[in-house]
Amino acid sequence: QAAASGQPLPTPAVPWTRTGGAAPSRCPGPLRAVVRGARRAGIAMALDEEEAAEQEGEEGRRRNAEYLDFRRRFDQMKTQHEAQSANCDKLKDQGNDFFKLGLYTQASMIYSEALELQPDNAVLYCNRSMAYLKQDMPHEALADAERSLELDASVNNVKAYWRKSQSLLDLDRFEESESVADAGLALQPANQHLNRVRRKAREQAILKVLCGEWKTSPGEGVEKRYAFEPDGTMKIFLFGHHVLATFDLSVEGNPRSMVVRMKPEGFGAGAGPPPGPRPYIFELRDGGQELWLCTPGGPAPAPS
């Protein structure tokens, strides 16, 4: 259009070059600035990556050093623990050997040494409790049995229930002894030791109330008196005379029962042999102020 109108052609901002000719030796100004910026950015990125890699390397080396230090300390603790366990087991075995020989004082001392190495060992407390029981030290035995049960109250430590029940029995705490034995028998019903100590606790609780003298209540006919002793002997008073006898308690059932056996010493010449064993069921009422007896032949007078 410019040529057609006779106007001169506009000069291009950048000179054109012939196709196939030599490329300009330098880039135009704006392009050179872009290239320099890209190069700087690339160098900066490379430096950042290198710095990040170096930091990661330092972090990795630090973590590796911490892990190696932890492993060394852990291995030391493990070795120390294994050594303590080995020494503790050795001491426990020595204590058991002393106990088997009847050297209960030495056994309790060895168990104490083992407990210094393993203060949370339920078996050691249980074993020392038994050694204390053999030395007539029920307070110490009770403390160890209770500590043993604090650490392990499962069936695996049922012996601790026996030790505690026996300690309470020796301390004349009969009801508590029976309760602890019941707890142990709930875990292991066929345990003979617990059944035995529970029976003794029940017997002692009854004897505590039963022992003494009882007489029939007024209006029951001929006065009769019974006198029970803690050793299982008794006297039966009738018509101004007394007959010696023994009684055996049975406390496993409810109501309780006893079997009374007359001794021949209380019968005069020509009186013949004493009557045979006679069973009774009995019940203590009114806070232990009344004793109710019943025989197979019918109700007997109720001494009170």
mmCIF file of C-alpha atoms in Angstrom, residues 207 210 224-229 232-237 242-250 256-264 267 274-282 291-296 300 303:
data_model
loop_
_atom_site.group_PDB
_atom_site.id
_atom_site.type_symbol
_atom_site.label_atom_id
_atom_site.label_comp_id
_atom_site.label_asym_id
_atom_site.label_seq_id
_atom_site.Cartn_x
_atom_site.Cartn_y
_atom_site.Cartn_z
ATOM 1 C CA LEU A 207 -14.163 -72.279 118.222
ATOM 2 C CA LEU A 210 -18.106 -72.020 120.815
ATOM 3 C CA LYS A 224 -27.779 -80.020 130.910
ATOM 4 C CA ARG A 225 -24.471 -78.238 130.478
ATOM 5 C CA TYR A 226 -21.812 -78.525 127.783
ATOM 6 C CA ALA A 227 -18.256 -77.221 128.166
ATOM 7 C CA PHE A 228 -16.186 -77.035 124.944
ATOM 8 C CA GLU A 229 -12.381 -76.701 124.926
ATOM 9 C CA GLY A 232 -11.503 -80.606 120.810
ATOM 10 C CA THR A 233 -12.426 -82.044 124.188
ATOM 11 C CA MET A 234 -15.655 -81.366 126.058
ATOM 12 C CA LYS A 235 -17.558 -82.193 129.214
ATOM 13 C CA ILE A 236 -21.240 -83.012 129.402
ATOM 14 C CA PHE A 237 -22.801 -82.260 132.822
ATOM 15 C CA HIS A 242 -19.952 -85.063 133.998
ATOM 16 C CA VAL A 243 -18.913 -87.225 131.099
ATOM 17 C CA LEU A 244 -15.746 -86.644 129.092
ATOM 18 C CA ALA A 245 -16.107 -86.499 125.347
ATOM 19 C CA THR A 246 -14.493 -85.213 122.177
ATOM 20 C CA PHE A 247 -16.052 -83.301 119.330
ATOM 21 C CA ASP A 248 -15.041 -83.034 115.672
ATOM 22 C CA LEU A 249 -16.261 -80.031 113.708
ATOM 23 C CA SER A 250 -17.311 -80.117 110.075
ATOM 24 C CA ARG A 256 -22.259 -76.592 110.443
ATOM 25 C CA SER A 257 -22.083 -79.982 112.117
ATOM 26 C CA MET A 258 -20.102 -81.876 114.740
ATOM 27 C CA VAL A 259 -19.710 -85.464 115.898
ATOM 28 C CA VAL A 260 -19.561 -86.059 119.667
ATOM 29 C CA ARG A 261 -17.837 -89.204 120.999
ATOM 30 C CA MET A 262 -18.161 -90.184 124.671
ATOM 31 C CA LYS A 263 -15.092 -91.402 126.518
ATOM 32 C CA PRO A 264 -15.338 -94.483 128.743
ATOM 33 C CA PHE A 267 -18.894 -94.194 133.087
ATOM 34 C CA PRO A 274 -20.369 -95.463 126.279
ATOM 35 C CA PRO A 275 -22.886 -94.586 123.590
ATOM 36 C CA GLY A 276 -21.622 -94.492 120.062
ATOM 37 C CA PRO A 277 -20.715 -91.305 118.162
ATOM 38 C CA ARG A 278 -23.587 -88.905 117.896
ATOM 39 C CA PRO A 279 -23.851 -86.304 115.115
ATOM 40 C CA TYR A 280 -25.266 -82.840 115.627
ATOM 41 C CA ILE A 281 -25.956 -79.924 113.377
ATOM 42 C CA PHE A 282 -25.590 -76.581 115.101
ATOM 43 C CA LEU A 291 -26.123 -72.269 120.531
ATOM 44 C CA TRP A 292 -28.802 -74.297 118.771
ATOM 45 C CA LEU A 293 -28.249 -78.047 118.491
ATOM 46 C CA CYS A 294 -30.209 -80.639 116.553
ATOM 47 C CA THR A 295 -29.760 -84.430 116.544
ATOM 48 C CA PRO A 296 -31.147 -86.988 114.090
ATOM 49 C CA ALA A 300 -32.386 -81.185 121.522
ATOM 50 C CA PRO A 303 -28.087 -74.435 125.520
#
